[in-house]
Amino acid sequence: SRPILDMSYSRHFLDFQGSSIPSSMKKLVVTKLSQNFREAVTLQQDSPVPLPGDGDLLVRNRFVGINASDINYSAGRYDASLKPPFDIGFEGVGDVVALGLSASADYTVGQAVAYVKAGSFAEYTVVPARQAVPLPSLKPEFLTLMVSGATAYLSLKELGDLSEGKKVLVTAAAGGTGQFAVQLAKKAKCHVIGTCSSDEKGGFLKSIGCDRTINYKTENIESVLRKDYPEGVDVVYESVGGKMFDLALDALAIKGRLIVIGFIAGYQNPTGLQPIKAELLPAKLLKKSASVRGFFLNHYLSDYKMALQHLLKMYERGDLVCEVDFGDLSPEGKFTGLESVFRAVDYMYMGKNIGKIVVELPHSVNSKL
């Protein structure tokens, strides 16, 4: 039986028989608003480890996910009221090392969980129990589903109107979220076209079912689409922006749908945007009875748990590839420790990753768990 520690100055919580939860930890903090991640973010060495409240879990992070929008967050683009310093990182997988009394009704110390919550770039994060997702084990593959997989699943389900035989174009198809858009469109019996930047990525895309890959370093996307798909494509899953958005718009078929899930090409700019030929947009949409729809995961949270459970079951059945990129092939090797988050963000913006970029946080040697 685990003791209930009466921390009368604070609150009741359960921990692991005097487990060696340290009093301080490392975490990444935005100390200056900038789209340059290295300028914006500071590694703090001795931040206090937070205490869980009554309905909370204290999670020792084992794997944290890198997202293109980490630099939008560090630039203050999501919440203008947020002033530095503030915590960063959107998602994590780890084990529960302490928990509040109410939270102990559903969770136990040592349990593996995943979560989506700001502040994952830290050794420990307090997560409300109702927001946590229990996992069968501590595997980095589960992390790929939290933001990337759920984004692909919900956007295509809600906005894609996929059906057998439809042509689906996925931009940045070998990336963290593109890999899922490709697979889910294939499962809907669509013909899938994926853009990528290397033959190695093209090989990966073919291995997960992509019917036609376009390496934009060696092929002209516009020419390929015009020649091979003269009647256009029915759905575009678009995350690049700028010129790619214009190409995708021009490639739409009659009644085509363009789903915008991001525009990474512009995130490193001071405005976060790259110019598009927007003045032609009304005429182009009208001419084809086409539509452009935006998708932001936070607006679909009511369906989030359902989506995640569906994806977890698919992965456990072996029906879904969850490709993880730990940066093993990056110049300085695997992304290990919070210090390597900076390298991992750079790696993403160099377009090197195949699958979801994940950073591993090694366990401390004095841990009893």
Short mmCIF file of C-alpha atoms in Angstrom, two decimals:
data_model
loop_
_atom_site.label_atom_id
_atom_site.label_comp_id
_atom_site.label_asym_id
_atom_site.label_seq_id
_atom_site.Cartn_x
_atom_site.Cartn_y
_atom_site.Cartn_z
CA SER A 1 0.00 0.00 0.00
CA ARG A 2 1.28 3.42 -0.97
CA PRO A 3 1.38 6.00 1.81
CA ILE A 4 -0.70 9.15 1.54
CA LEU A 5 1.67 11.99 2.24
CA ASP A 6 0.07 14.81 4.18
CA MET A 7 1.70 17.87 2.74
CA SER A 8 -0.34 20.24 4.85
CA TYR A 9 1.30 23.28 3.32
CA SER A 10 0.18 22.06 -0.09
CA ARG A 11 -2.24 19.23 -0.87
CA HIS A 12 -2.67 15.51 -0.49
CA PHE A 13 -1.00 13.38 -3.11
CA LEU A 14 0.19 9.81 -3.48
CA ASP A 15 3.71 8.99 -4.48
CA PHE A 16 5.92 5.94 -4.70
CA GLN A 17 7.08 4.94 -1.20
CA GLY A 18 9.47 7.84 -0.88
CA SER A 19 10.39 7.54 -4.56
CA SER A 20 13.30 9.67 -5.55
CA ILE A 21 11.35 12.46 -7.21
CA PRO A 22 13.90 15.26 -7.17
CA SER A 23 13.04 18.75 -5.99
CA SER A 24 14.36 20.39 -9.17
CA MET A 25 14.42 19.54 -12.86
CA LYS A 26 15.38 20.76 -16.33
CA LYS A 27 12.79 22.32 -18.61
CA LEU A 28 12.59 24.51 -21.69
CA VAL A 29 11.05 27.96 -21.26
CA VAL A 30 10.19 30.66 -23.80
CA THR A 31 12.02 33.72 -22.47
CA LYS A 32 11.66 35.93 -25.57
CA LEU A 33 9.04 35.88 -28.33
CA SER A 34 10.65 34.84 -31.61
CA GLN A 35 10.09 32.41 -34.48
CA ASN A 36 13.78 31.56 -34.08
CA PHE A 37 13.51 28.70 -31.59
CA ARG A 38 17.10 28.99 -30.38
CA GLU A 39 16.66 32.71 -29.68
CA ALA A 40 13.26 32.29 -28.03
CA VAL A 41 13.86 29.32 -25.76
CA THR A 42 16.12 28.80 -22.74
CA LEU A 43 17.03 25.51 -21.04
CA GLN A 44 16.52 26.05 -17.31
CA GLN A 45 18.56 23.67 -15.18
CA ASP A 46 16.97 23.97 -11.73
CA SER A 47 13.25 24.62 -12.04
CA PRO A 48 11.17 23.27 -9.14
CA VAL A 49 9.40 19.99 -9.89
CA PRO A 50 5.67 20.87 -9.81
CA LEU A 51 3.29 19.25 -7.33
CA PRO A 52 0.15 17.55 -8.62
CA GLY A 53 -3.18 18.87 -7.38
CA ASP A 54 -6.04 16.65 -6.28
CA GLY A 55 -7.12 15.69 -9.82
CA ASP A 56 -3.64 15.68 -11.36
CA LEU A 57 -0.86 13.31 -12.33
CA LEU A 58 2.85 14.09 -12.10
CA VAL A 59 4.31 12.53 -15.25
CA ARG A 60 7.99 11.84 -15.66
CA ASN A 61 8.42 12.42 -19.40
CA ARG A 62 10.13 9.68 -21.36
CA PHE A 63 9.42 10.81 -24.94
CA VAL A 64 8.40 14.25 -26.21
CA GLY A 65 7.20 15.13 -29.70
CA ILE A 66 8.49 17.88 -31.99
CA ASN A 67 5.90 19.81 -33.99
CA ALA A 68 6.32 22.39 -36.75
CA SER A 69 4.14 24.74 -34.71
CA ASP A 70 6.58 24.73 -31.77
CA ILE A 71 8.06 27.85 -33.38
CA ASN A 72 4.62 29.42 -33.78
CA TYR A 73 4.16 28.93 -30.05
CA SER A 74 7.58 30.39 -29.24
CA ALA A 75 6.69 33.38 -31.44
CA GLY A 76 3.49 33.97 -29.43
CA ARG A 77 1.22 33.42 -32.44
CA TYR A 78 -1.37 31.21 -30.74
CA ASP A 79 -2.20 33.25 -27.67
CA ALA A 80 -1.42 36.96 -27.71
CA SER A 81 -2.10 37.19 -23.96
CA LEU A 82 0.75 34.77 -23.19
CA LYS A 83 3.82 36.73 -22.11
CA PRO A 84 7.28 35.23 -21.49
CA PRO A 85 8.39 33.33 -19.57
CA PHE A 86 6.14 30.35 -20.37
CA ASP A 87 6.59 26.60 -20.82
CA ILE A 88 6.74 24.96 -24.24
CA GLY A 89 6.24 21.54 -25.86
CA PHE A 90 2.83 20.13 -26.80
CA GLU A 91 2.88 16.39 -26.12
CA GLY A 92 4.58 13.71 -24.10
CA VAL A 93 4.63 10.07 -23.10
CA GLY A 94 5.86 9.06 -19.66
CA ASP A 95 5.10 7.29 -16.41
CA VAL A 96 3.07 8.52 -13.47
CA VAL A 97 5.37 9.11 -10.47
CA ALA A 98 2.88 10.92 -8.19
CA LEU A 99 -0.81 11.76 -8.28
CA GLY A 100 -3.56 13.58 -6.45
CA LEU A 101 -6.05 11.75 -4.25
CA SER A 102 -8.98 12.03 -6.71
CA ALA A 103 -6.75 11.09 -9.64
CA SER A 104 -5.82 7.86 -7.85
CA ALA A 105 -9.33 6.54 -8.54
CA ASP A 106 -8.31 5.96 -12.17
CA TYR A 107 -4.51 5.94 -12.22
CA THR A 108 -1.66 4.37 -10.28
CA VAL A 109 2.00 5.19 -9.83
CA GLY A 110 4.12 3.52 -12.51
CA GLN A 111 1.38 3.66 -15.14
CA ALA A 112 2.29 4.71 -18.70
CA VAL A 113 0.35 7.67 -20.06
CA ALA A 114 0.35 10.06 -22.98
CA TYR A 115 -0.98 13.61 -23.04
CA VAL A 116 -1.35 16.78 -25.09
CA LYS A 117 -0.68 19.85 -22.98
CA ALA A 118 1.65 22.84 -23.16
CA GLY A 119 4.81 22.27 -21.13
CA SER A 120 6.00 18.84 -22.25
CA PHE A 121 9.59 19.97 -22.87
CA ALA A 122 10.42 19.24 -19.23
CA GLU A 123 11.59 16.30 -17.18
CA TYR A 124 8.30 16.32 -15.24
CA THR A 125 4.90 17.72 -16.21
CA VAL A 126 1.68 17.99 -14.19
CA VAL A 127 -1.20 16.66 -16.30
CA PRO A 128 -4.89 16.75 -15.31
CA ALA A 129 -5.98 13.10 -15.02
CA ARG A 130 -8.99 13.73 -17.29
CA GLN A 131 -6.61 14.83 -20.10
CA ALA A 132 -4.28 11.83 -19.82
CA VAL A 133 -4.48 8.78 -22.06
CA PRO A 134 -3.58 5.45 -20.41
CA LEU A 135 -1.16 3.38 -22.50
CA PRO A 136 -0.29 -0.33 -22.43
CA SER A 137 3.45 0.50 -22.42
CA LEU A 138 5.99 3.30 -22.79
CA LYS A 139 6.49 3.23 -26.56
CA PRO A 140 7.41 6.28 -28.66
CA GLU A 141 5.04 5.09 -31.40
CA PHE A 142 2.08 6.07 -29.21
CA LEU A 143 3.36 9.65 -29.19
CA THR A 144 3.04 9.90 -32.99
CA LEU A 145 -0.73 9.55 -32.67
CA MET A 146 -1.35 12.28 -30.09
CA VAL A 147 -1.16 15.35 -32.35
CA SER A 148 -0.02 14.12 -35.77
CA GLY A 149 -2.21 11.04 -36.08
CA ALA A 150 -5.27 12.73 -34.57
CA THR A 151 -4.87 15.72 -36.91
CA ALA A 152 -4.79 13.49 -39.99
CA TYR A 153 -7.66 11.30 -38.80
CA LEU A 154 -10.07 14.06 -37.76
CA SER A 155 -9.35 16.43 -40.65
CA LEU A 156 -9.88 13.74 -43.28
CA LYS A 157 -12.93 12.33 -41.48
CA GLU A 158 -14.62 15.70 -40.93
CA LEU A 159 -13.56 17.58 -44.06
CA GLY A 160 -12.23 15.08 -46.61
CA ASP A 161 -15.39 13.21 -47.69
CA LEU A 162 -13.14 10.33 -48.75
CA SER A 163 -14.53 7.44 -50.76
CA GLU A 164 -13.25 4.69 -53.00
CA GLY A 165 -11.42 5.84 -56.12
CA LYS A 166 -10.95 9.46 -55.10
CA LYS A 167 -7.54 10.99 -55.81
CA VAL A 168 -5.86 12.41 -52.70
CA LEU A 169 -2.72 14.56 -52.77
CA VAL A 170 -0.72 14.73 -49.52
CA THR A 171 2.00 17.38 -49.30
CA ALA A 172 5.03 16.77 -47.03
CA ALA A 173 3.75 13.21 -47.10
CA ALA A 174 6.71 11.59 -45.30
CA GLY A 175 6.43 13.92 -42.29
CA GLY A 176 4.91 13.35 -38.87
CA THR A 177 1.31 13.95 -39.93
CA GLY A 178 1.64 13.25 -43.66
CA GLN A 179 2.46 9.58 -42.97
CA PHE A 180 -0.98 9.15 -41.40
CA ALA A 181 -2.86 11.06 -44.11
CA VAL A 182 -1.35 8.69 -46.69
CA GLN A 183 -2.31 5.55 -44.76
CA LEU A 184 -5.82 6.69 -43.82
CA ALA A 185 -6.59 7.75 -47.40
CA LYS A 186 -5.39 4.33 -48.61
CA LYS A 187 -7.63 2.62 -46.06
CA ALA A 188 -10.54 4.59 -47.58
CA LYS A 189 -9.54 2.98 -50.95
CA CYS A 190 -8.36 6.25 -52.45
CA HIS A 191 -5.55 6.77 -54.97
CA VAL A 192 -2.82 8.59 -53.02
CA ILE A 193 -0.16 10.95 -54.36
CA GLY A 194 2.55 12.12 -51.95
CA THR A 195 5.12 14.89 -52.32
CA CYS A 196 8.54 14.54 -50.66
CA SER A 197 12.13 15.77 -50.91
CA SER A 198 14.23 12.61 -51.38
CA ASP A 199 14.19 9.14 -52.92
CA GLU A 200 14.57 7.67 -49.43
CA LYS A 201 11.34 9.38 -48.37
CA GLY A 202 9.72 8.20 -51.60
CA GLY A 203 10.67 4.61 -50.73
CA PHE A 204 9.12 5.00 -47.28
CA LEU A 205 5.91 6.42 -48.81
CA LYS A 206 5.63 3.49 -51.21
CA SER A 207 6.09 1.10 -48.28
CA ILE A 208 3.02 2.59 -46.54
CA GLY A 209 0.85 2.44 -49.66
CA CYS A 210 1.45 5.67 -51.61
CA ASP A 211 0.47 5.10 -55.26
CA ARG A 212 2.54 7.91 -56.78
CA THR A 213 5.39 9.75 -55.11
CA ILE A 214 6.71 13.07 -56.39
CA ASN A 215 10.25 14.01 -55.32
CA TYR A 216 10.05 17.77 -55.84
CA LYS A 217 13.87 18.01 -55.93
CA THR A 218 13.99 15.93 -59.11
CA GLU A 219 10.48 16.30 -60.58
CA ASN A 220 8.27 19.30 -61.33
CA ILE A 221 5.13 18.83 -59.24
CA GLU A 222 2.99 21.02 -61.49
CA SER A 223 4.02 19.13 -64.65
CA VAL A 224 3.48 15.73 -63.03
CA LEU A 225 0.00 16.65 -61.80
CA ARG A 226 -1.02 18.16 -65.15
CA LYS A 227 0.25 15.16 -67.10
CA ASP A 228 -0.80 12.27 -64.82
CA TYR A 229 -3.98 13.80 -63.36
CA PRO A 230 -5.45 15.99 -66.11
CA GLU A 231 -8.87 16.04 -64.44
CA GLY A 232 -7.37 17.11 -61.12
CA VAL A 233 -7.32 15.67 -57.62
CA ASP A 234 -10.35 15.40 -55.35
CA VAL A 235 -8.74 16.12 -51.97
CA VAL A 236 -5.50 17.83 -50.97
CA TYR A 237 -4.08 17.43 -47.45
CA GLU A 238 -1.87 20.53 -47.38
CA SER A 239 0.67 21.49 -44.73
CA VAL A 240 3.36 23.40 -46.66
CA GLY A 241 1.79 26.69 -47.79
CA GLY A 242 3.21 29.32 -50.15
CA LYS A 243 3.87 28.02 -53.66
CA MET A 244 2.72 24.52 -52.71
CA PHE A 245 -0.69 25.92 -51.73
CA ASP A 246 -0.98 27.63 -55.14
CA LEU A 247 -0.01 24.40 -56.93
CA ALA A 248 -2.50 22.39 -54.88
CA LEU A 249 -5.29 24.88 -55.55
CA ASP A 250 -4.66 24.73 -59.30
CA ALA A 251 -4.62 20.92 -59.19
CA LEU A 252 -8.11 20.60 -57.66
CA ALA A 253 -10.77 18.70 -59.62
CA ILE A 254 -14.38 19.80 -59.98
CA LYS A 255 -15.86 19.88 -56.44
CA GLY A 256 -12.34 19.35 -55.06
CA ARG A 257 -11.47 20.04 -51.42
CA LEU A 258 -8.24 21.58 -50.16
CA ILE A 259 -7.69 21.00 -46.43
CA VAL A 260 -5.15 23.36 -44.85
CA ILE A 261 -3.58 21.82 -41.74
CA GLY A 262 -0.55 24.13 -41.72
CA PHE A 263 1.81 26.23 -43.82
CA ILE A 264 5.27 25.30 -42.55
CA ALA A 265 7.04 27.14 -45.38
CA GLY A 266 6.14 30.44 -43.72
CA TYR A 267 6.61 29.69 -40.03
CA GLN A 268 10.23 30.85 -39.96
CA ASN A 269 9.27 34.25 -41.40
CA PRO A 270 8.60 37.15 -39.00
CA THR A 271 4.90 37.13 -39.99
CA GLY A 272 4.59 33.33 -40.03
CA LEU A 273 3.27 33.50 -43.60
CA GLN A 274 4.45 33.09 -47.17
CA PRO A 275 2.60 34.96 -49.93
CA ILE A 276 -0.01 33.10 -51.98
CA LYS A 277 -1.96 34.20 -55.05
CA ALA A 278 -5.02 34.93 -52.95
CA GLU A 279 -6.58 37.48 -55.30
CA LEU A 280 -7.38 34.64 -57.73
CA LEU A 281 -8.88 32.43 -55.02
CA PRO A 282 -12.60 33.35 -55.44
CA ALA A 283 -12.49 32.83 -59.21
CA LYS A 284 -10.62 29.53 -58.96
CA LEU A 285 -13.02 28.14 -56.35
CA LEU A 286 -16.09 29.27 -58.28
CA LYS A 287 -14.82 27.83 -61.55
CA LYS A 288 -14.52 24.38 -59.99
CA SER A 289 -17.18 24.50 -57.24
CA ALA A 290 -14.17 23.77 -55.05
CA SER A 291 -13.55 24.58 -51.40
CA VAL A 292 -10.67 25.43 -49.07
CA ARG A 293 -11.10 24.36 -45.45
CA GLY A 294 -8.84 25.01 -42.50
CA PHE A 295 -8.31 22.46 -39.71
CA PHE A 296 -6.99 23.21 -36.22
CA LEU A 297 -7.02 20.27 -33.79
CA ASN A 298 -8.05 22.39 -30.79
CA HIS A 299 -11.45 23.04 -32.41
CA TYR A 300 -12.22 19.30 -32.57
CA LEU A 301 -11.40 18.25 -29.02
CA SER A 302 -14.91 16.86 -28.45
CA ASP A 303 -14.02 14.06 -30.91
CA TYR A 304 -10.39 13.74 -29.85
CA LYS A 305 -10.62 10.75 -27.47
CA MET A 306 -12.71 8.80 -29.98
CA ALA A 307 -10.13 9.47 -32.70
CA LEU A 308 -7.24 8.47 -30.48
CA GLN A 309 -8.88 5.23 -29.34
CA HIS A 310 -9.53 4.33 -32.97
CA LEU A 311 -5.91 5.03 -33.94
CA LEU A 312 -4.50 3.14 -30.94
CA LYS A 313 -6.57 0.08 -31.88
CA MET A 314 -5.38 0.31 -35.50
CA TYR A 315 -1.75 0.46 -34.36
CA GLU A 316 -2.15 -2.44 -31.91
CA ARG A 317 -3.76 -4.55 -34.67
CA GLY A 318 -0.80 -3.82 -36.95
CA ASP A 319 -2.95 -1.77 -39.35
CA LEU A 320 -1.02 1.47 -38.94
CA VAL A 321 2.68 2.28 -39.33
CA CYS A 322 3.80 4.88 -36.77
CA GLU A 323 7.20 5.91 -38.05
CA VAL A 324 9.41 7.57 -35.42
CA ASP A 325 12.53 9.59 -36.27
CA PHE A 326 14.94 9.91 -33.32
CA GLY A 327 17.50 11.76 -35.45
CA ASP A 328 19.90 8.80 -35.56
CA LEU A 329 21.09 9.99 -38.98
CA SER A 330 21.46 13.64 -37.95
CA PRO A 331 25.05 15.00 -37.77
CA GLU A 332 25.26 14.81 -33.96
CA GLY A 333 23.24 11.62 -33.63
CA LYS A 334 20.12 10.60 -31.72
CA PHE A 335 17.97 13.25 -30.03
CA THR A 336 18.48 12.45 -26.35
CA GLY A 337 17.79 14.84 -23.49
CA LEU A 338 16.10 18.24 -23.45
CA GLU A 339 19.28 19.84 -24.79
CA SER A 340 18.66 18.09 -28.12
CA VAL A 341 15.20 19.63 -28.65
CA PHE A 342 16.95 22.59 -30.32
CA ARG A 343 18.69 20.26 -32.80
CA ALA A 344 15.45 18.38 -33.40
CA VAL A 345 13.59 21.58 -34.34
CA ASP A 346 16.41 22.52 -36.74
CA TYR A 347 16.30 18.99 -38.23
CA MET A 348 12.56 19.36 -38.91
CA TYR A 349 13.02 22.68 -40.70
CA MET A 350 15.82 21.23 -42.81
CA GLY A 351 13.24 18.71 -44.02
CA LYS A 352 15.34 15.72 -43.00
CA ASN A 353 12.83 13.68 -41.01
CA ILE A 354 10.96 10.58 -42.09
CA GLY A 355 7.98 10.22 -39.78
CA LYS A 356 7.48 11.96 -36.45
CA ILE A 357 10.49 13.54 -34.74
CA VAL A 358 10.71 12.34 -31.14
CA VAL A 359 13.21 13.24 -28.40
CA GLU A 360 13.98 10.65 -25.72
CA LEU A 361 14.48 11.81 -22.13
CA PRO A 362 16.58 9.20 -20.34
CA HIS A 363 15.58 8.10 -16.84
CA SER A 364 17.72 9.36 -14.02
CA VAL A 365 19.97 6.69 -12.54
CA ASN A 366 18.67 7.09 -8.99
CA SER A 367 15.08 6.35 -9.97
CA LYS A 368 13.34 3.51 -8.14
CA LEU A 369 10.74 3.03 -10.87
#
